[in-house]
Short mmCIF file of C-alpha atoms and ligand atoms in Angstrom, two decimals:
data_model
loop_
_atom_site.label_atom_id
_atom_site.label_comp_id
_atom_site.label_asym_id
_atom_site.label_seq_id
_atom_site.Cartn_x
_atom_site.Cartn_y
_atom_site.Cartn_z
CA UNK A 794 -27.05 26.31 -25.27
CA UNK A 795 -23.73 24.98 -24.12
CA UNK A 796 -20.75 27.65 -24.03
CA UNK A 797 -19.07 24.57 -24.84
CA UNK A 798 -18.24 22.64 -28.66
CA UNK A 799 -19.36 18.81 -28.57
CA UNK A 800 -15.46 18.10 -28.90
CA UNK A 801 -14.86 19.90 -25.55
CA UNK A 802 -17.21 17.98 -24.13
CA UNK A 803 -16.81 14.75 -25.38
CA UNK A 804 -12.63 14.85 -23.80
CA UNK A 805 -13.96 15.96 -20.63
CA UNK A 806 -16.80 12.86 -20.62
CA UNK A 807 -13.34 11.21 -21.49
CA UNK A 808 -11.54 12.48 -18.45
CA UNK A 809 -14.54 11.41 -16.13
CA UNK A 810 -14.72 7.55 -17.96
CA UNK A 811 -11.29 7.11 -17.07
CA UNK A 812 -11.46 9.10 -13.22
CA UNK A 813 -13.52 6.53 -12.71
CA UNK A 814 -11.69 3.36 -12.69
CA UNK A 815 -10.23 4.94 -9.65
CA UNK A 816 -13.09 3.78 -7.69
CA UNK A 817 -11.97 1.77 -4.58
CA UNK A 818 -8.63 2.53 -5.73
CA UNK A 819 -7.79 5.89 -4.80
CA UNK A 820 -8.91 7.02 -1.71
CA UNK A 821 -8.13 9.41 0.17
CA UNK A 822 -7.52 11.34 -2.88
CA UNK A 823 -10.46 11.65 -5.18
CA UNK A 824 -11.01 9.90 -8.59
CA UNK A 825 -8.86 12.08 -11.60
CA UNK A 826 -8.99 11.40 -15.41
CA UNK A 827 -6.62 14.02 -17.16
CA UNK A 828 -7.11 14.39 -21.26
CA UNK A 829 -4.80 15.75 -23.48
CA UNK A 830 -5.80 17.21 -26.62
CA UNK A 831 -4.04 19.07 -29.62
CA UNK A 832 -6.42 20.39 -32.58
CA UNK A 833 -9.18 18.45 -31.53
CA UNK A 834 -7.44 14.99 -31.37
CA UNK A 835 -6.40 13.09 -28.32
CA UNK A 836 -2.87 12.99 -27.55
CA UNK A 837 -2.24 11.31 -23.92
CA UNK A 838 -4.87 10.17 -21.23
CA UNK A 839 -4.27 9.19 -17.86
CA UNK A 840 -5.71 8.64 -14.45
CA UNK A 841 -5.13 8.86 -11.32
CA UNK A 842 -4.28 5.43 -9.92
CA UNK A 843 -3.94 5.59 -6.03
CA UNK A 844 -2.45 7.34 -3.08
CA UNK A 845 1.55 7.95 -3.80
CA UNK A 846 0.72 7.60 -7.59
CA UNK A 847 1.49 10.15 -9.79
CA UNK A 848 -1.92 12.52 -10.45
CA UNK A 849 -3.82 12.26 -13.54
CA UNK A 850 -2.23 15.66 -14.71
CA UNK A 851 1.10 14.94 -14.47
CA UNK A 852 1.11 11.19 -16.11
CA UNK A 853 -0.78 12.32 -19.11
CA UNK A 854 1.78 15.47 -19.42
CA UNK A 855 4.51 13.05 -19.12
CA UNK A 856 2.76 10.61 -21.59
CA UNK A 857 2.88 13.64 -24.21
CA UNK A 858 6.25 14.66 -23.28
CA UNK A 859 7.03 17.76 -25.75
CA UNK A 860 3.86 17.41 -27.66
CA UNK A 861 1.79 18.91 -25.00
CA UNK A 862 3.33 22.41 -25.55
CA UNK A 863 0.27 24.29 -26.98
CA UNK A 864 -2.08 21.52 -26.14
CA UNK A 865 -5.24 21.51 -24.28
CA UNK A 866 -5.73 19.56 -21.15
CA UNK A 867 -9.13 18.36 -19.76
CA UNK A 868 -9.39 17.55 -15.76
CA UNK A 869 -12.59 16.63 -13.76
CA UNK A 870 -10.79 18.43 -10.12
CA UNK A 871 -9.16 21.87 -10.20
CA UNK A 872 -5.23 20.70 -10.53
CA UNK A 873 -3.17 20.85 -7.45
CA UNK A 874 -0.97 23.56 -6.67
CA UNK A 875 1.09 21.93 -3.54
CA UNK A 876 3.84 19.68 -2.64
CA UNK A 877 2.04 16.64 -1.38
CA UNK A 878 3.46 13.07 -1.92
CA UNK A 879 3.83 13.97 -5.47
CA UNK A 880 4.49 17.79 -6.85
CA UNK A 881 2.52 20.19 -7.37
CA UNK A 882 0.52 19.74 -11.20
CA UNK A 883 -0.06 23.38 -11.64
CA UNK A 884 3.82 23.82 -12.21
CA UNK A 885 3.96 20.67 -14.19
CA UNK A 886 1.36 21.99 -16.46
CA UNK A 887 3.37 25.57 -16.77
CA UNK A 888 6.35 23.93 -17.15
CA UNK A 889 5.06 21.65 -20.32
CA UNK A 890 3.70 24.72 -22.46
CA UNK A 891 -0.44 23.68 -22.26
CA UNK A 892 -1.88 26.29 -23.53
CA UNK A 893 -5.55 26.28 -22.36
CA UNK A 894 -6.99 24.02 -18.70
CA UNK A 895 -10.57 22.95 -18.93
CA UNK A 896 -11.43 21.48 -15.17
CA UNK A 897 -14.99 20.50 -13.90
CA UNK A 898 -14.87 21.41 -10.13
CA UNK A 899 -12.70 23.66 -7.71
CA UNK A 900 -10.67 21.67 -5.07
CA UNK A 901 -12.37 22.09 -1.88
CA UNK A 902 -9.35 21.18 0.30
CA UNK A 903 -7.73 24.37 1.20
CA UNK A 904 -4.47 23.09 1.13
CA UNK A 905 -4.35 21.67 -2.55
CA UNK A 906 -6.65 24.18 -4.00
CA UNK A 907 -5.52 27.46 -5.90
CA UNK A 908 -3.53 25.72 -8.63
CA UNK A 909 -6.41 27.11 -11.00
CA UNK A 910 -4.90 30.93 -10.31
CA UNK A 911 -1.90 29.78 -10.28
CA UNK A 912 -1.80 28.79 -13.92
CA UNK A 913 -3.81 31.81 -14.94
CA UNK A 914 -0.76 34.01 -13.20
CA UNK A 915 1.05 31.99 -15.45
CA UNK A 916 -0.65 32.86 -18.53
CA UNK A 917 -2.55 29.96 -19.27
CA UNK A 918 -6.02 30.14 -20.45
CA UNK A 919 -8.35 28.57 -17.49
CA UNK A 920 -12.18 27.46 -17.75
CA UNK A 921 -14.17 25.93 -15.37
CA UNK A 922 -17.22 24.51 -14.80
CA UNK A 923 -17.52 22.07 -17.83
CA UNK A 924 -19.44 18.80 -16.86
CA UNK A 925 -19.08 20.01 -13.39
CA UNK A 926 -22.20 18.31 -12.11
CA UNK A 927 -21.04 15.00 -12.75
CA UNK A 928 -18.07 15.69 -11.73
CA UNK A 929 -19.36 16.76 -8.48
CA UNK A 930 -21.73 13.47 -7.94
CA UNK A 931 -18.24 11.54 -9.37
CA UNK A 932 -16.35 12.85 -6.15
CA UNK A 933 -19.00 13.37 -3.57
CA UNK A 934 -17.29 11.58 -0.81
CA UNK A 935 -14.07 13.84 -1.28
CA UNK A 936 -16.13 16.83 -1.44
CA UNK A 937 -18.05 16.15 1.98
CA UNK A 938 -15.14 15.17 3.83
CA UNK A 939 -12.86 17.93 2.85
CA UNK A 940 -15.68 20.30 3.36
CA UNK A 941 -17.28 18.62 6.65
CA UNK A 942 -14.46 16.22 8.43
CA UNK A 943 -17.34 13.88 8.36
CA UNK A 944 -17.79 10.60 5.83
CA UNK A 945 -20.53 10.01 3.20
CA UNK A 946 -22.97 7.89 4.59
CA UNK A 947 -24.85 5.17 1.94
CA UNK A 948 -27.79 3.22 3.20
CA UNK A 949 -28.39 0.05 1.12
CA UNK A 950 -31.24 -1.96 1.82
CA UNK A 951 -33.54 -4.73 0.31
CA UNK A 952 -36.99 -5.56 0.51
CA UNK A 953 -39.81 -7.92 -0.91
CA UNK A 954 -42.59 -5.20 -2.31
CA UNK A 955 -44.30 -4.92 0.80
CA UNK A 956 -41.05 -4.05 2.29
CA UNK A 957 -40.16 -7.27 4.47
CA UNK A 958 -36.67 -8.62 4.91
CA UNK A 959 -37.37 -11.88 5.91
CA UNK A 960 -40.67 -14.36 5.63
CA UNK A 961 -41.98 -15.13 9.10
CA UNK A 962 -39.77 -18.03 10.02
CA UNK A 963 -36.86 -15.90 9.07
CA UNK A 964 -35.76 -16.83 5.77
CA UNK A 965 -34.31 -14.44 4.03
CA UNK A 966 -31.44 -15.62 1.95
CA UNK A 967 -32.27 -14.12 -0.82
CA UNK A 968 -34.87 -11.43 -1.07
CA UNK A 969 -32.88 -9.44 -3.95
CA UNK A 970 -31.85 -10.86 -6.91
CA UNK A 971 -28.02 -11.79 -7.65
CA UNK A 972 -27.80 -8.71 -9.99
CA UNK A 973 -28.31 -6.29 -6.85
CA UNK A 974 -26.32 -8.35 -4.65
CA UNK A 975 -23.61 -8.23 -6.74
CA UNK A 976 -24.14 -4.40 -6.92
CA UNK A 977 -23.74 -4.26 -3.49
CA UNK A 978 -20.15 -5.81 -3.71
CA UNK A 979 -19.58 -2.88 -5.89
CA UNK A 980 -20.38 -0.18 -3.01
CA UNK A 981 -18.32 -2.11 -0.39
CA UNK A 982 -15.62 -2.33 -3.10
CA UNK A 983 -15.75 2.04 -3.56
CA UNK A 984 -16.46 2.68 0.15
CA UNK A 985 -13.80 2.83 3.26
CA UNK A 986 -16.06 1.40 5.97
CA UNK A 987 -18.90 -0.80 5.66
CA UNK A 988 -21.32 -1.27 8.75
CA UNK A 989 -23.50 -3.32 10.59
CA UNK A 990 -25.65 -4.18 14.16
CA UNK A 991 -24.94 -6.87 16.29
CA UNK A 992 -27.74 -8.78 15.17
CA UNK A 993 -27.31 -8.92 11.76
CA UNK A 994 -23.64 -9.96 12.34
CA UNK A 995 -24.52 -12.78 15.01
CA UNK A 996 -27.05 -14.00 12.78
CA UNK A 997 -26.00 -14.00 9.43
CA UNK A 998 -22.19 -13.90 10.42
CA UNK A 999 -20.99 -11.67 7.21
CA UNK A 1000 -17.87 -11.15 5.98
CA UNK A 1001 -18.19 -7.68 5.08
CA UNK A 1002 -15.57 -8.01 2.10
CA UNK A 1003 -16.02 -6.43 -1.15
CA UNK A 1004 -16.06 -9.24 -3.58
CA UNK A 1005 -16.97 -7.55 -7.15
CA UNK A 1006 -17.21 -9.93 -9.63
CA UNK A 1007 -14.85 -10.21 -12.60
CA UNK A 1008 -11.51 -9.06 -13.44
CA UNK A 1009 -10.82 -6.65 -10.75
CA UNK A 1010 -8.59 -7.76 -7.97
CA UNK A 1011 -9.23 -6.12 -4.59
CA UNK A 1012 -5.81 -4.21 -3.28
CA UNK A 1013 -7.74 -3.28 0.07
CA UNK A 1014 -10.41 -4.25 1.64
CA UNK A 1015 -13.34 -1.13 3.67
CA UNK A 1016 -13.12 -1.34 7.31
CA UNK A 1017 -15.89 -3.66 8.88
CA UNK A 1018 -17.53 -1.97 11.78
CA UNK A 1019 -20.35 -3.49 13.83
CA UNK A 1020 -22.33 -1.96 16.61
CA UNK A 1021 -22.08 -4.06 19.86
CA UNK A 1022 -22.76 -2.26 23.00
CA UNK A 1023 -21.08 -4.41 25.53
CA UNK A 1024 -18.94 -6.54 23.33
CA UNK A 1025 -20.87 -9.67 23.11
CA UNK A 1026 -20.18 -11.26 19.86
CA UNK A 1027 -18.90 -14.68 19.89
CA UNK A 1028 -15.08 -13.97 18.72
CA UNK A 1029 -14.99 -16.43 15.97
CA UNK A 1030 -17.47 -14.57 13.21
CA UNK A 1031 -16.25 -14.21 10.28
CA UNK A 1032 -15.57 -10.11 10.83
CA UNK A 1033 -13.19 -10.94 12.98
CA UNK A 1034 -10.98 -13.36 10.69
CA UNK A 1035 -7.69 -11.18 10.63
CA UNK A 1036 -6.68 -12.96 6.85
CA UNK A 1037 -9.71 -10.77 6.06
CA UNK A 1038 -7.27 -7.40 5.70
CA UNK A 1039 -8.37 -4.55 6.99
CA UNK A 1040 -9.26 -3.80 10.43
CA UNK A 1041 -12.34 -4.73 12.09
CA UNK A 1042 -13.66 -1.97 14.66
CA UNK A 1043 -15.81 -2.39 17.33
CA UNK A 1044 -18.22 0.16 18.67
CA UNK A 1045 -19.31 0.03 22.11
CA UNK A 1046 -21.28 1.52 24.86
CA UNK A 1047 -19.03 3.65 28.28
CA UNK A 1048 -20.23 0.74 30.52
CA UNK A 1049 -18.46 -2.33 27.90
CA UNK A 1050 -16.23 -4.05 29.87
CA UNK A 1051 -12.28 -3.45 30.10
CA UNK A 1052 -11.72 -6.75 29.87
CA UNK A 1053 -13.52 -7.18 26.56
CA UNK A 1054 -12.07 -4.65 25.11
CA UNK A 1055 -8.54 -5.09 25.65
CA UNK A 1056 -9.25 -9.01 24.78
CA UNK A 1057 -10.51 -7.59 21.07
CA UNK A 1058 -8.23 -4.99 21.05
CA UNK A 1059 -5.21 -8.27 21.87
CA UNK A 1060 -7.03 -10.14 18.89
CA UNK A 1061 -5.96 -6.95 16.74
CA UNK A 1062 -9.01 -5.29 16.33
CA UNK A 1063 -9.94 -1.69 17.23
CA UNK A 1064 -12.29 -0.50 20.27
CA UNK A 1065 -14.69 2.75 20.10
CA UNK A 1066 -16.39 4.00 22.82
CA UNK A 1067 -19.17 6.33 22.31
CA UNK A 1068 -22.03 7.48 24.44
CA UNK A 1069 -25.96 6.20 23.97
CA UNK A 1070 -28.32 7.94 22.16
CA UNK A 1071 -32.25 8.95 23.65
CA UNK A 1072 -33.21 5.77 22.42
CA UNK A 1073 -30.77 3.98 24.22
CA UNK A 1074 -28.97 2.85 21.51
CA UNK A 1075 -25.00 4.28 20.51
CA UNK A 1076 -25.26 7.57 19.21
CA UNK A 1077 -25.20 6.86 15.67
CA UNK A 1078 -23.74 10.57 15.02
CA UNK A 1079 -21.16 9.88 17.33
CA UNK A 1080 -20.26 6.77 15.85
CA UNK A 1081 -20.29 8.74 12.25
CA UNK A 1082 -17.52 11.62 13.82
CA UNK A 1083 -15.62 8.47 15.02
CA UNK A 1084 -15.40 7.38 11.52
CA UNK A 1085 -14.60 10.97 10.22
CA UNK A 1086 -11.95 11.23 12.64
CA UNK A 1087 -10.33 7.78 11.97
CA UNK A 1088 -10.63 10.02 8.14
CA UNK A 1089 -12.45 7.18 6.62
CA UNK A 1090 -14.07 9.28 3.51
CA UNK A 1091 -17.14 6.92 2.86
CA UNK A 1092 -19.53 4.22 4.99
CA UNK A 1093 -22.05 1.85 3.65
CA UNK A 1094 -24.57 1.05 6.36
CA UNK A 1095 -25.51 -2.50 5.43
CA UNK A 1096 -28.54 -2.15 8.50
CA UNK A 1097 -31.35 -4.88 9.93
CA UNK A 1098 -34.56 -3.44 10.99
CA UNK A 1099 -33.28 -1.57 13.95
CA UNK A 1100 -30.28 -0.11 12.64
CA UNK A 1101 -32.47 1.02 9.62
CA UNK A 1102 -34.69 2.50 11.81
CA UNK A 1103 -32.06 4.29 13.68
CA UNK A 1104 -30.18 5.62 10.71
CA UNK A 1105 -33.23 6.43 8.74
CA UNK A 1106 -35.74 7.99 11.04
CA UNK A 1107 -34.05 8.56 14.94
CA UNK A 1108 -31.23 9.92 14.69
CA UNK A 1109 -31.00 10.15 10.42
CA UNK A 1110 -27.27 10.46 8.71
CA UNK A 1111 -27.44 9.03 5.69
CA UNK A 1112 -26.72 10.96 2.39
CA UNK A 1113 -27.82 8.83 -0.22
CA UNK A 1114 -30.35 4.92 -0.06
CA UNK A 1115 -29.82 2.43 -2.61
CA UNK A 1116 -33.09 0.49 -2.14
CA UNK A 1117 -34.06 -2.50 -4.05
CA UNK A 1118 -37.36 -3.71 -3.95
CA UNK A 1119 -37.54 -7.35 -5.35
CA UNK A 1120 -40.56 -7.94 -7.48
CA UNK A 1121 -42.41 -10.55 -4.20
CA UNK A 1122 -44.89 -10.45 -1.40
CA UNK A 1123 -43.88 -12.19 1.23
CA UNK A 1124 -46.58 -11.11 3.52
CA UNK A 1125 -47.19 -11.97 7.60
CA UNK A 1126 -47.65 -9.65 10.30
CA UNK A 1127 -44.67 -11.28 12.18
CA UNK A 1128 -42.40 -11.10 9.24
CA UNK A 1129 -39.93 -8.58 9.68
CA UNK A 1130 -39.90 -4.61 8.37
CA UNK A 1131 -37.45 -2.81 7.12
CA UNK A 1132 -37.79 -0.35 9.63
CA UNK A 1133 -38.05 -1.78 13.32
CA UNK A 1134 -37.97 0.60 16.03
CA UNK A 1135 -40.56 2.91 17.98
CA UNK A 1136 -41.99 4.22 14.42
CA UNK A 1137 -43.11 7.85 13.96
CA UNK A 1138 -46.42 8.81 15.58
CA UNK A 1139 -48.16 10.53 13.59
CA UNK A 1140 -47.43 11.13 9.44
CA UNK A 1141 -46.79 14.95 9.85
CA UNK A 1142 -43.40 13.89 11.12
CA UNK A 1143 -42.46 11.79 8.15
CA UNK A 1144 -39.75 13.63 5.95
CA UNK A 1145 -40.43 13.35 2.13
CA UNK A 1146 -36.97 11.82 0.34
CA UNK A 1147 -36.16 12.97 -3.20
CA UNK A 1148 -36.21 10.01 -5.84
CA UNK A 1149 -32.96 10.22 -7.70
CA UNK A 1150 -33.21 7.23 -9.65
CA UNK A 1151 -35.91 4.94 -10.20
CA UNK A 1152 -34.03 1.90 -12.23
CA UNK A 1153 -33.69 -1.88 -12.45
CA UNK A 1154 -30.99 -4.23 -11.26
CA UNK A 1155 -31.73 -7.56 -12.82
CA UNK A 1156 -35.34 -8.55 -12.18
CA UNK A 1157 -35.26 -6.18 -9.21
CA UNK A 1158 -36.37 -2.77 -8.83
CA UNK A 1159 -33.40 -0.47 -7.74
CA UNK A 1160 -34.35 3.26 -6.30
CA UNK A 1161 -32.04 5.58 -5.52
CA UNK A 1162 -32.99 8.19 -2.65
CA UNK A 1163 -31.86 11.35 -1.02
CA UNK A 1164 -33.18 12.53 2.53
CA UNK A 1165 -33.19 15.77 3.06
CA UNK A 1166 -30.50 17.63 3.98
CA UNK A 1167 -27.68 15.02 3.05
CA UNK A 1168 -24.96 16.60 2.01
CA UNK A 1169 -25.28 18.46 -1.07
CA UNK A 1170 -23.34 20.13 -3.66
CA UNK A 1171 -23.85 23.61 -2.17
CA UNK A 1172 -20.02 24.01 -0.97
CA UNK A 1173 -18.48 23.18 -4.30
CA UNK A 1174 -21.08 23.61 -6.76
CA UNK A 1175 -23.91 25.69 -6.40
CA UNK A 1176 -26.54 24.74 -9.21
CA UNK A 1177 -25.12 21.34 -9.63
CA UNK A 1178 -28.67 19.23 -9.90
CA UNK A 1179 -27.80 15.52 -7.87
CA UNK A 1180 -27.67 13.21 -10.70
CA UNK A 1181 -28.66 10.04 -9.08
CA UNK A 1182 -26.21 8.36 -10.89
CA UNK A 1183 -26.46 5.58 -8.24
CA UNK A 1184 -22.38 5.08 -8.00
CA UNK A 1185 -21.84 4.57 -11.81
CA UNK A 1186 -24.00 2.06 -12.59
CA UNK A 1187 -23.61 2.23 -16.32
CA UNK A 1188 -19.80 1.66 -15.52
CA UNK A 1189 -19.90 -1.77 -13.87
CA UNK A 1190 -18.95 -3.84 -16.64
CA UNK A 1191 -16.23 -1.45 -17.66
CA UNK A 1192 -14.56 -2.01 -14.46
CA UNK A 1193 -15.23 -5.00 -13.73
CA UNK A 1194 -15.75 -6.99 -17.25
CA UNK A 1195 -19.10 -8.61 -17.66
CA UNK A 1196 -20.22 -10.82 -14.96
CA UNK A 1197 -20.42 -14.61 -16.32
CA UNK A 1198 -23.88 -16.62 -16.10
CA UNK A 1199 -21.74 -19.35 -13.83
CA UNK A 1200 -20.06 -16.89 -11.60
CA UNK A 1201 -20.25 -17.24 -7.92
CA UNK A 1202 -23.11 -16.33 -5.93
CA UNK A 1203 -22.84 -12.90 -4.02
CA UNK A 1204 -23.84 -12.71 -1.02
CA UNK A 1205 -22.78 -11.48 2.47
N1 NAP B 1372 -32.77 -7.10 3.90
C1 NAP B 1372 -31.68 -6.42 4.22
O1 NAP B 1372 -31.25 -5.53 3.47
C2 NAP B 1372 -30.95 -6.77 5.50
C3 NAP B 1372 -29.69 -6.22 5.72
C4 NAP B 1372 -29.04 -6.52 6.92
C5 NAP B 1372 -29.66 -7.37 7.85
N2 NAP B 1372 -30.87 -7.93 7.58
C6 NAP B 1372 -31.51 -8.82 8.56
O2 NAP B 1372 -31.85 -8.06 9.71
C7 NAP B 1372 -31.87 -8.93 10.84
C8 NAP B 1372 -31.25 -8.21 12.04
O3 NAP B 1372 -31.91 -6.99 12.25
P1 NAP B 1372 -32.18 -6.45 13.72
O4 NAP B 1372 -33.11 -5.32 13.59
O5 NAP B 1372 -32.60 -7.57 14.60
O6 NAP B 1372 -30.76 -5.98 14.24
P2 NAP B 1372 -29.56 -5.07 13.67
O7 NAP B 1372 -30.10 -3.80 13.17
O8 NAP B 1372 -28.67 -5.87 12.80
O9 NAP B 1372 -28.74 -4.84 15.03
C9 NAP B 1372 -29.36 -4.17 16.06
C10 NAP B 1372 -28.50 -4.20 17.30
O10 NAP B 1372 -27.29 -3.47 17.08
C11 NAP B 1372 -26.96 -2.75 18.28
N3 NAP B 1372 -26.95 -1.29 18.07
C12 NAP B 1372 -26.17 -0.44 18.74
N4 NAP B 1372 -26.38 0.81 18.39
C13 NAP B 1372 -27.33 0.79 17.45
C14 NAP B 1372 -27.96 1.82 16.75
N5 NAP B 1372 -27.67 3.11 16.86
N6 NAP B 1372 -28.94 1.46 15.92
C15 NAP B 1372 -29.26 0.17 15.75
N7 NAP B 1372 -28.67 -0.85 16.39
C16 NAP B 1372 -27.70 -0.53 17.27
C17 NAP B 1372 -28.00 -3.08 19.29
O11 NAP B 1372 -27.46 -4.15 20.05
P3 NAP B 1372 -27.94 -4.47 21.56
O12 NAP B 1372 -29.14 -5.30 21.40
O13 NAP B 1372 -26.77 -5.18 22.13
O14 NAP B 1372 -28.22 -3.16 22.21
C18 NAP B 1372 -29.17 -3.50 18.47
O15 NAP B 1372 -30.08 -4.34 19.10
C19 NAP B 1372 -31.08 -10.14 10.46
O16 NAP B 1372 -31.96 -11.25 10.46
C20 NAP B 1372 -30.55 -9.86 9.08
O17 NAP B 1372 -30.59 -11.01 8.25
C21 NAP B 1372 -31.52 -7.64 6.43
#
């Protein structure tokens, strides 16, 4: 049985509803809903609504003004206890008169965390731990940078049922259905990077923008990254467009030419070097510290058949696949895989991945997967299950309204 009433809980499902219309908005600081509550009824709820804007904490205290003395406030993160760009909430909260903190999760980042003693030294009642599972899937990308330096790596990736991208003459616009695509637009909208190969991005030339459907407006758009090794892409794809917003980066191999670097680097785009991997391709962990160290919390590999293969089985970093699998044979022993590459020799080598979610996304079938050992919740939270939540899925309309029948086509 819970050690929590359904009223407790209900303000703290409250708290993570409204943390998460921070996605895409907020990052580098992770998604906050604060709830205030006085005798069981709401008083003030706020959230936190980007980087320099006041935490969820402090606006809903400030919301309450004097009422909050003797209230009870319910927070998804431990609150902060130092001076950042805004103050520290744990004196906030002392200085309003809360009586009792519920919060879901400890802050992992060493410098922010300790506000929970803090108020306790103060006399206020603290508990933790309530919905602290989903409040650990709700923040994963904070919690495996602060803990790791490194980003959250997503995999998306669509199929026909016997897993081919393309039919044999190479149509392939579109295997998933509009529902999934748009889905998709709701990643890149949530992530800070989105990737691709060279391939992919000479021959489909994709924007990479998040385009989510419906009434949100985009105030920045991920960094697009593509992996060419010596900088051969024709210079007018669309990733390179600089009304785009947001930098475009490209990775590269030590031998790429100077000259084509500094000429993308003159065009205002960024230049990564990083060495090959066995299989002759870049290092794809390399290329993943890169990212960390540019502090880019989140990626979204959008990968063709090699990249798949190279993210998924040579050198694996992904932490959680979205796969959807559209309801279609498209059959052909030419037509292209999802995985390319050498493939595994023998089946002993292939690693079982843990079905999180096994859902639909319009007419399509949409599974959520976890390799093992992607980052987990053992640094923050123990026992916390992985939800499989698939990135709020039951949210999309709440953040983005409903998406109209005559809306325009997704797509890359
Ligand atoms: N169904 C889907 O979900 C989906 C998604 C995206 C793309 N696609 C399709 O996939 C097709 C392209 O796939 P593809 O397999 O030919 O190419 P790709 O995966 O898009 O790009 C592969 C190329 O990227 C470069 N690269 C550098 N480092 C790499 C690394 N670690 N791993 C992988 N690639 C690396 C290499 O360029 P160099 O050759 O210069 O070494 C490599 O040949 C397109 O037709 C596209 O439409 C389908």
């Amino acid at each position: 049985m819970s050690r929590w009433t359904p009223k407790q809980i209900a303000h703290m499902r409250e708290a993570l509803r409204l943390a998460r219309q921070g996605w895409g908005l907020v990052s580098p600081n992770p998604m906050v809903g604060a709830v205030l509550a006085k005798r069981g009824r709401v008083i003030a709820t706020s959230w936190h609504t980007g980087p320099g804007q006041p935490h969820a904490e402090v606006s809903a205290l400030a919301l309450a003004g004097p009422k909050a003395k003797g209230a009870e406030l319910y927070v998804n993160l431990e609150p902060c206890n130092h001076q950042g760009r805004t103050g520290p909430c744990a004196e906030a909260i002392i200085e309003s008169g809360v009586a009792k903190v519920f919060y879901s999760v400890p802050d992992p980042n060493p410098v922010a965390s300790g506000g929970a003693a803090r108020l306790e030294e103060a006399g206020i009642q603290v508990d933790r731990g309530l919905l602290a599972d989903e409040s650990w899937e709700l923040n994963q990308f904070f919690f495996k940078y602060s803990t790791t330096a490194k980003p959250f790596v997503i995999v998306k990736a669509a199929a026909s049922l016997d897993g081919k991208i393309a039919t044999r003459t190479g149509d392939s616009r579109w295997i998933s259905s509009k529902a999934a695509r748009n889905f998709s637009h709701h990643i890149r909208a949530g992530v800070d990077a989105v990737m691709i190969g060279r391939t992919t991005a000479a021959k489909d030339d994709p924007e990479l923008s998040a385009r989510p459907w419906g009434r949100r407006k985009m105030h920045r758009q991920p960094w697009r990254i593509v992996l060419d090794p010596l900088l051969k892409l024709p210079r007018d794809l669309k990733l390179f467009n600089p009304q785009l917003g947001g930098p475009t980066v490209v990775v590269c191999a030590p031998e790429a030419g100077q000259k084509d670097r500094e000429g993308l680097r003159r065009l205002g785009h960024a230049v990564w070097e990083v060495p090959r991997a066995a299989s002759g391709l870049l290092s794809l962990a390399a290329v993943i510290d890169e990212i960390g160290r540019a502090g880019l919390q989140s990626v979204l590999i959008e990968p063709g058949a090699t990249l798949a293969s190279s993210a998924l089985l040579e050198e694996p970093v992904a932490d959680l696949i979205h796969m959807f699998l559209a309801p279609k044979f498209l059959g052909g022993k030419e037509a292209p895989s999802l995985l390319g590459g050498p493939g595994l020799e023998n089946l002993g080598l292939a690693k079982e991945l843990d079905i999180l979610k096994i859902g639909r996304m319009g007419p399509d079938i949409h599974l959520v997967l976890r390799p093992s050992g992607a980052f987990g919740p053992s640094s923050v939270q123990p026992q916390a299950p992985i939800l499989g939540y698939g990135h709020l899925t039951d949210d999309l309309d709440e953040l983005y309204g409903t998406d109209p029948p005559d809306s325009p086509e997704a797509g890359d």
